[in-house]
Coordinates of N, CA and C in Angstrom, one line a residue:
X32 N 94.7 103.2 75.3 CA 95.5 102.5 75.8 C 97.3 102.1 76.4
X33 N 97.6 102.7 76.6 CA 99.1 102.6 75.9 C 99.7 101.5 75.7
X34 N 100.6 101.4 75.3 CA 101.7 100.5 74.6 C 103.2 100.2 74.7
X35 N 103.2 101.1 75.5 CA 104.9 101.1 75.7 C 105.1 100.1 76.6
X36 N 106.9 99.8 76.7 CA 107.1 98.9 76.8 C 107.8 99.4 78.8
X37 N 107.5 98.3 79.5 CA 108.1 99.1 80.7 C 108.4 98.4 81.7
X38 N 109.9 100.0 82.2 CA 110.8 98.9 82.3 C 110.4 98.3 84.0
X39 N 110.6 96.9 84.5 CA 110.1 96.9 86.0 C 111.6 96.7 86.5
X40 N 111.2 97.3 88.3 CA 112.7 97.7 89.2 C 112.8 96.7 89.6
X41 N 114.4 97.2 89.8 CA 115.4 95.5 90.1 C 114.9 95.8 91.4
X42 N 114.6 93.9 91.7 CA 114.4 93.2 92.4 C 116.1 92.8 93.6
X43 N 116.2 93.3 95.3 CA 116.8 93.0 95.3 C 117.3 91.3 96.2
X44 N 117.9 90.4 96.4 CA 118.1 89.3 96.3 C 118.2 89.4 98.0
X45 N 116.9 88.6 98.6 CA 116.2 88.1 100.3 C 116.8 87.4 100.3
X46 N 117.9 86.9 101.5 CA 118.0 86.3 102.4 C 117.0 85.1 102.9
X47 N 116.9 83.5 102.2 CA 115.5 83.2 103.8 C 114.8 82.9 102.8
X48 N 115.0 83.9 102.4 CA 113.4 84.3 101.2 C 113.1 82.8 99.7
X49 N 112.1 82.0 99.6 CA 112.0 81.7 98.0 C 110.4 81.8 98.3
X50 N 110.1 81.7 96.3 CA 108.7 81.6 95.9 C 108.4 80.1 95.1
X51 N 107.2 79.9 96.3 CA 106.9 78.7 95.0 C 105.2 78.7 95.5
X52 N 104.8 77.6 94.0 CA 103.0 77.3 93.9 C 102.3 77.3 95.6
X53 N 102.0 78.0 95.6 CA 100.7 78.0 96.6 C 100.4 76.5 96.7
X54 N 99.7 75.8 97.8 CA 100.0 74.9 98.3 C 97.9 75.3 99.4
X55 N 97.4 74.3 99.1 CA 96.0 74.5 99.2 C 96.1 74.9 101.8
X56 N 96.9 74.6 102.1 CA 98.1 74.4 103.3 C 97.9 75.4 103.8
X57 N 97.7 76.6 102.7 CA 98.6 77.7 102.5 C 97.2 78.5 102.9
X58 N 96.3 78.2 103.3 CA 94.4 79.0 103.4 C 95.2 79.6 104.4
X59 N 95.3 78.4 105.4 CA 95.1 79.0 107.1 C 96.2 80.0 107.1
X60 N 97.5 80.4 106.5 CA 98.1 81.9 106.7 C 97.4 82.4 105.8
X61 N 96.9 82.6 105.1 CA 96.4 83.7 104.4 C 95.4 84.2 105.2
X62 N 94.3 83.1 105.5 CA 93.3 83.1 106.9 C 93.4 84.6 108.3
X63 N 94.7 84.1 108.9 CA 95.8 85.2 110.2 C 96.0 86.5 108.8
X64 N 96.7 86.4 108.3 CA 97.1 87.9 107.5 C 95.7 88.6 107.7
X65 N 95.2 88.0 106.7 CA 93.1 89.0 106.6 C 92.8 89.0 108.2
X66 N 93.1 88.9 109.1 CA 92.9 88.6 110.8 C 93.3 89.2 111.0
X67 N 95.0 90.1 110.9 CA 96.0 90.5 111.7 C 94.9 91.8 111.6
X68 N 95.7 92.6 112.6 CA 94.6 94.3 113.5 C 94.9 95.5 111.8
X69 N 93.9 96.0 111.7 CA 94.4 96.5 111.2 C 94.4 96.5 109.7
X70 N 94.4 94.9 108.9 CA 94.3 94.6 107.4 C 93.2 94.4 107.3
X71 N 91.5 94.6 107.4 CA 90.6 94.8 107.2 C 90.2 95.3 107.2
X72 N 91.1 97.3 106.9 CA 90.7 97.9 106.1 C 90.9 98.1 104.6
X73 N 92.0 97.5 104.0 CA 92.3 96.9 103.3 C 92.3 96.0 102.4
X74 N 90.4 94.9 102.6 CA 89.6 94.0 101.8 C 88.6 94.3 102.5
X75 N 87.1 94.6 101.6 CA 86.3 94.5 101.9 C 85.3 93.3 102.6
X76 N 85.8 92.0 103.7 CA 85.3 91.8 104.2 C 85.4 92.6 105.4
X77 N 84.0 91.9 106.6 CA 84.2 92.6 107.4 C 84.0 91.7 108.6
X78 N 83.8 90.7 108.5 CA 83.4 89.1 109.2 C 84.5 87.9 109.4
X79 N 84.2 87.3 110.7 CA 84.5 85.3 109.7 C 84.4 84.5 108.4
X80 N 83.3 85.5 108.8 CA 82.5 83.9 107.6 C 82.8 85.0 105.8
X81 N 83.3 85.9 105.8 CA 83.4 86.9 105.3 C 84.8 86.3 105.0
X82 N 85.4 86.3 105.4 CA 87.1 85.7 105.8 C 87.5 84.6 104.9
X83 N 86.7 83.5 105.4 CA 87.0 82.3 104.7 C 86.0 82.3 103.8
X84 N 85.0 83.0 103.6 CA 85.4 82.8 101.4 C 85.8 83.5 100.8
X85 N 86.1 84.7 101.2 CA 87.2 85.2 100.9 C 88.8 83.6 100.0
X86 N 88.7 83.5 101.7 CA 90.0 82.6 101.7 C 90.0 81.4 100.8
X87 N 88.6 80.4 100.5 CA 88.4 79.2 100.1 C 88.2 79.8 98.5
X88 N 88.3 81.3 98.1 CA 87.4 81.9 96.7 C 89.4 81.9 96.3
X89 N 89.8 82.5 97.1 CA 91.6 83.1 96.7 C 92.4 81.7 96.9
X90 N 92.6 80.6 97.6 CA 93.6 79.7 97.6 C 92.7 77.8 96.5
X91 N 92.0 78.0 96.4 CA 91.1 76.9 95.8 C 91.8 78.1 93.5
X92 N 92.5 78.6 93.2 CA 93.2 78.4 92.4 C 94.6 78.0 92.6
X93 N 95.1 77.6 93.0 CA 96.1 77.3 94.0 C 96.3 75.4 93.3
X94 N 94.7 75.4 92.6 CA 94.5 74.1 91.9 C 95.6 74.0 90.3
X95 N 95.6 75.4 89.6 CA 95.6 76.2 88.7 C 97.5 76.5 87.9
X96 N 98.0 75.7 89.6 CA 99.0 76.3 89.7 C 99.7 78.1 89.5
X97 N 98.8 79.1 89.5 CA 98.8 81.0 89.4 C 98.1 81.1 90.8
X98 N 99.1 80.6 92.0 CA 99.2 81.0 93.0 C 100.9 81.1 93.3
X99 N 101.0 82.0 93.7 CA 102.6 81.9 93.9 C 102.5 82.6 95.9
X100 N 103.0 81.6 96.6 CA 103.7 81.5 97.6 C 105.1 82.1 98.1
X101 N 105.4 83.2 99.1 CA 106.8 83.2 99.8 C 106.4 83.2 101.1
X102 N 107.8 82.9 101.1 CA 108.2 82.5 102.5 C 109.3 82.3 102.6
X103 N 109.4 82.7 103.7 CA 111.1 83.1 104.8 C 111.6 81.9 105.6
X104 N 112.3 82.0 104.9 CA 113.4 80.5 106.3 C 112.1 79.4 106.0
X105 N 112.0 79.1 105.0 CA 110.2 78.2 105.6 C 109.2 77.9 106.2
X106 N 108.8 79.8 106.0 CA 107.2 79.6 106.8 C 106.3 80.6 105.2
X107 N 106.1 79.9 104.9 CA 104.9 81.3 104.3 C 104.8 82.9 104.9
X108 N 105.2 83.6 105.0 CA 105.1 85.4 104.6 C 104.6 85.9 103.8
X109 N 104.0 85.5 102.8 CA 102.6 86.4 101.5 C 102.4 85.4 100.6
X110 N 101.6 85.7 99.7 CA 100.6 85.4 98.3 C 100.7 86.0 97.6
X111 N 100.3 85.8 95.6 CA 100.1 86.5 95.6 C 99.6 85.8 94.2
X112 N 97.9 86.0 93.5 CA 97.2 85.4 92.9 C 97.2 85.8 91.6
X113 N 97.0 85.1 90.2 CA 96.8 85.3 89.5 C 95.0 84.5 89.0
X114 N 93.4 85.8 88.9 CA 92.1 85.0 88.9 C 92.2 85.3 87.4
X115 N 93.8 83.3 86.8 CA 93.2 83.1 85.7 C 91.0 83.2 85.1
X116 N 91.0 83.7 83.8 CA 89.9 83.6 82.9 C 89.4 82.5 83.0
X117 N 88.4 82.4 82.4 CA 87.9 81.4 82.1 C 87.0 80.7 80.9
X118 N 87.3 82.0 80.2 CA 86.2 82.3 79.2 C 88.0 82.9 77.8
X119 N 87.8 81.8 76.9 CA 89.0 82.0 75.9 C 88.9 83.9 75.6
X120 N 88.0 85.0 75.4 CA 88.3 86.4 75.0 C 88.1 86.8 76.0
X121 N 88.6 86.1 77.1 CA 89.4 86.6 77.9 C 90.5 86.5 78.4
X122 N 90.7 85.0 78.3 CA 92.1 85.4 78.9 C 93.1 85.4 78.8
X123 N 93.3 87.0 77.8 CA 94.7 87.5 77.2 C 95.0 88.0 79.2
X124 N 94.0 88.1 79.8 CA 93.8 90.0 80.7 C 93.6 88.4 82.2
X125 N 94.6 89.0 83.0 CA 93.1 88.7 84.3 C 94.0 89.4 85.5
X126 N 93.4 89.8 86.6 CA 93.3 90.3 88.0 C 94.0 89.4 88.6
X127 N 94.9 90.5 89.9 CA 95.2 89.4 91.1 C 95.2 90.5 92.0
X128 N 94.9 89.1 93.3 CA 95.3 89.9 94.7 C 96.5 88.9 95.3
X129 N 96.7 89.9 96.3 CA 98.3 90.5 96.8 C 98.4 90.1 98.5
X130 N 98.7 89.9 99.2 CA 98.5 90.1 100.9 C 100.3 90.1 100.9
X131 N 101.2 90.5 102.4 CA 102.0 90.1 102.5 C 101.8 90.7 104.4
X132 N 102.2 89.6 105.4 CA 102.3 89.4 106.8 C 102.7 90.5 107.3
X133 N 102.0 90.9 107.8 CA 102.9 92.3 108.4 C 103.7 92.7 109.1
X134 N 104.0 91.6 109.6 CA 105.8 91.5 110.2 C 106.8 91.4 109.2
X135 N 106.7 91.1 107.7 CA 107.5 91.1 106.3 C 107.4 92.1 105.2
X136 N 106.1 93.3 106.0 CA 106.1 94.3 105.0 C 107.3 95.1 105.3
X137 N 107.7 96.3 103.3 CA 108.2 97.0 103.7 C 110.0 96.4 103.5
X138 N 110.3 95.0 103.3 CA 111.1 94.4 102.7 C 111.5 94.0 101.4
X139 N 110.7 94.0 100.4 CA 110.8 94.2 98.7 C 110.3 92.2 98.4
X140 N 109.2 92.0 99.7 CA 109.0 90.3 99.3 C 107.8 90.3 98.1
X141 N 106.8 91.6 98.7 CA 105.5 91.9 97.8 C 106.6 92.5 96.1
X142 N 107.6 93.7 96.1 CA 107.9 93.2 94.6 C 107.8 91.6 93.6
X143 N 108.6 90.8 95.1 CA 109.8 89.7 94.8 C 108.7 89.0 94.0
X144 N 107.2 88.9 95.1 CA 106.1 88.6 94.6 C 104.8 88.4 92.8
X145 N 105.3 91.0 92.9 CA 104.8 90.4 91.3 C 105.5 89.9 90.2
X146 N 107.2 90.0 90.6 CA 108.0 89.3 89.5 C 107.6 88.3 89.1
X147 N 107.5 87.2 89.8 CA 107.1 86.7 89.9 C 106.4 85.8 88.9
X148 N 104.9 86.7 89.3 CA 102.8 86.4 88.9 C 103.5 87.1 87.4
X149 N 104.2 88.1 87.1 CA 103.8 88.6 85.9 C 104.8 88.0 84.2
X150 N 106.1 86.4 85.6 CA 107.0 86.1 84.7 C 105.4 84.9 84.8
X151 N 105.0 84.4 85.6 CA 104.5 83.5 85.3 C 102.7 83.4 84.7
X152 N 102.4 84.5 84.7 CA 101.4 85.2 83.8 C 101.6 84.6 82.2
X153 N 102.6 86.0 82.3 CA 103.3 86.1 80.8 C 103.8 83.7 80.1
X154 N 104.6 83.8 80.6 CA 105.3 82.8 80.4 C 104.2 81.2 80.2
X155 N 103.5 81.0 81.1 CA 103.2 80.0 81.6 C 101.0 79.9 81.0
X156 N 100.4 81.2 80.8 CA 99.1 81.5 80.6 C 99.2 82.8 79.0
X157 N 100.3 83.0 78.8 CA 100.2 84.3 77.8 C 99.2 85.1 78.3
X158 N 98.9 85.7 79.5 CA 98.3 86.9 79.9 C 99.1 87.8 78.9
X159 N 98.9 89.0 79.2 CA 98.9 89.7 78.4 C 98.8 91.6 79.3
X160 N 98.2 91.1 79.7 CA 98.0 92.6 80.6 C 97.2 91.4 82.1
X161 N 97.7 92.6 82.6 CA 97.1 92.8 84.7 C 96.5 93.6 84.8
X162 N 95.7 93.6 85.7 CA 94.6 94.5 86.7 C 95.1 93.8 88.0
X163 N 94.3 95.3 88.5 CA 94.0 94.5 90.3 C 92.9 95.9 91.3
X164 N 92.6 96.0 91.5 CA 91.9 96.3 92.4 C 92.2 97.0 93.8
X165 N 92.5 98.2 93.9 CA 92.7 98.7 95.7 C 92.5 99.6 96.6
X166 N 92.5 100.1 97.2 CA 91.9 101.0 98.4 C 92.2 102.2 97.5
X167 N 91.8 103.1 97.7 CA 92.5 104.4 96.7 C 93.4 104.8 98.5
X168 N 93.7 104.3 99.3 CA 94.3 105.3 100.7 C 95.6 104.2 100.8
X169 N 94.9 102.5 100.3 CA 96.6 102.4 100.3 C 97.2 102.5 100.1
X170 N 98.4 102.1 101.5 CA 99.8 102.0 100.6 C 100.3 101.2 99.7
X171 N 99.9 100.5 100.0 CA 100.2 99.2 98.2 C 100.6 100.2 96.6
X172 N 100.1 101.5 96.6 CA 99.7 101.5 95.6 C 100.7 102.0 94.6
X173 N 101.7 102.1 96.0 CA 103.0 103.0 95.2 C 104.1 102.2 95.3
X174 N 103.8 100.3 95.1 CA 104.4 99.2 95.2 C 103.6 99.0 93.7
X175 N 102.4 99.1 93.3 CA 102.0 98.7 92.2 C 103.2 99.7 90.8
X176 N 102.8 101.0 91.6 CA 103.1 101.8 90.5 C 104.4 102.1 89.8
X177 N 105.1 101.7 91.0 CA 106.9 101.4 90.3 C 107.0 100.4 89.8
X178 N 105.8 99.0 89.8 CA 106.3 98.5 88.8 C 105.2 98.4 87.5
X179 N 104.7 99.1 87.9 CA 104.2 100.3 86.0 C 102.2 100.3 85.6
X180 N 101.9 100.0 86.8 CA 100.8 99.8 86.8 C 99.9 100.8 86.8
X181 N 99.4 101.6 86.4 CA 98.6 103.3 86.5 C 96.9 102.6 86.6
X182 N 96.5 104.1 87.1 CA 95.0 104.1 86.9 C 94.0 103.9 85.9
X183 N 93.3 103.8 85.8 CA 92.3 103.9 84.8 C 90.8 103.5 85.5
X184 N 91.0 103.5 86.4 CA 89.6 104.2 86.9 C 88.9 104.7 88.1
X185 N 88.5 104.9 88.9 CA 87.5 105.2 89.7 C 86.6 104.6 90.3
X186 N 86.4 104.0 91.9 CA 84.9 103.9 92.1 C 84.9 104.6 93.7
X187 N 83.7 105.8 93.8 CA 84.3 106.8 94.6 C 83.7 105.7 96.2
X188 N 82.8 105.7 96.1 CA 81.7 105.0 96.8 C 81.4 103.2 96.9
X189 N 83.0 102.9 97.4 CA 82.9 101.1 96.8 C 82.7 100.6 98.0
X190 N 83.2 100.8 99.3 CA 83.2 100.0 100.7 C 82.1 101.4 101.4
X191 N 81.2 101.1 102.0 CA 80.1 101.5 102.9 C 81.2 100.9 104.2
X192 N 81.5 102.3 104.8 CA 81.3 101.0 106.2 C 80.8 102.0 107.2
X193 N 80.2 102.7 107.1 CA 79.6 103.7 107.8 C 78.0 104.1 107.6
X194 N 77.3 104.4 107.7 CA 76.7 105.5 106.9 C 76.9 106.8 106.1
X195 N 77.2 107.4 105.5 CA 77.8 107.9 104.7 C 79.1 107.9 104.5
X196 N 79.9 107.0 104.8 CA 81.5 107.1 105.0 C 81.8 105.9 104.2
X197 N 82.3 107.0 103.0 CA 82.7 105.5 101.8 C 84.1 105.8 101.5
X198 N 85.1 104.0 101.3 CA 85.8 104.8 100.9 C 86.0 104.4 99.4
X199 N 87.2 104.1 98.3 CA 87.3 104.7 97.4 C 88.7 104.1 96.7
X200 N 87.4 102.9 96.2 CA 88.9 101.6 94.6 C 89.5 102.1 93.9
X201 N 90.3 102.4 93.6 CA 91.1 101.7 91.9 C 91.6 101.1 91.4
X202 N 91.1 101.1 90.3 CA 91.6 100.1 89.7 C 92.5 100.9 88.6
X203 N 93.8 99.6 88.9 CA 94.8 99.7 87.7 C 95.1 98.9 87.3
X204 N 96.3 98.5 85.6 CA 96.8 97.6 84.4 C 97.9 97.8 84.3
X205 N 98.6 97.4 83.6 CA 99.6 97.4 83.2 C 100.2 96.1 81.8
X206 N 100.7 95.9 81.1 CA 100.8 95.6 80.3 C 102.0 94.8 81.1
X207 N 102.8 92.6 80.1 CA 103.2 92.6 80.5 C 103.9 92.3 79.3

């Protein structure tokens, strides 16, 4: 892997935007965002039971202060979680998950969440490498590329939507 430094994109201040630690009660917002029409196309869950399981796992990291919630004028609008590794040999790296509510997308909130998560990962958890998984067709891949994440792998038959209908996922990473 390349060890070159990456210049982070500039984030433009957004009036009313605040980034805070995620609280367990933010799970209700995460569930709402995951059940918005069209969203599950970008996530592997397919029903309420799977969504509830994902919310529980995702929001559970809040107790380690490694999850951040974006609020717009006090109302949660996005969330990013660092999935910290429990083993010392893996603790230098972690995967993350991010979601922004439909009405707040394409406004720079995802960039603010990534910027703050990078700072949190590096400064508080000594993370050296961040990585993620994303559907190959997901428009968010452009956001990750702007932040210096590079594709390092692809799985072509990751999600099986229907017999013979598969979706690929990309693996992306970035040194921080």
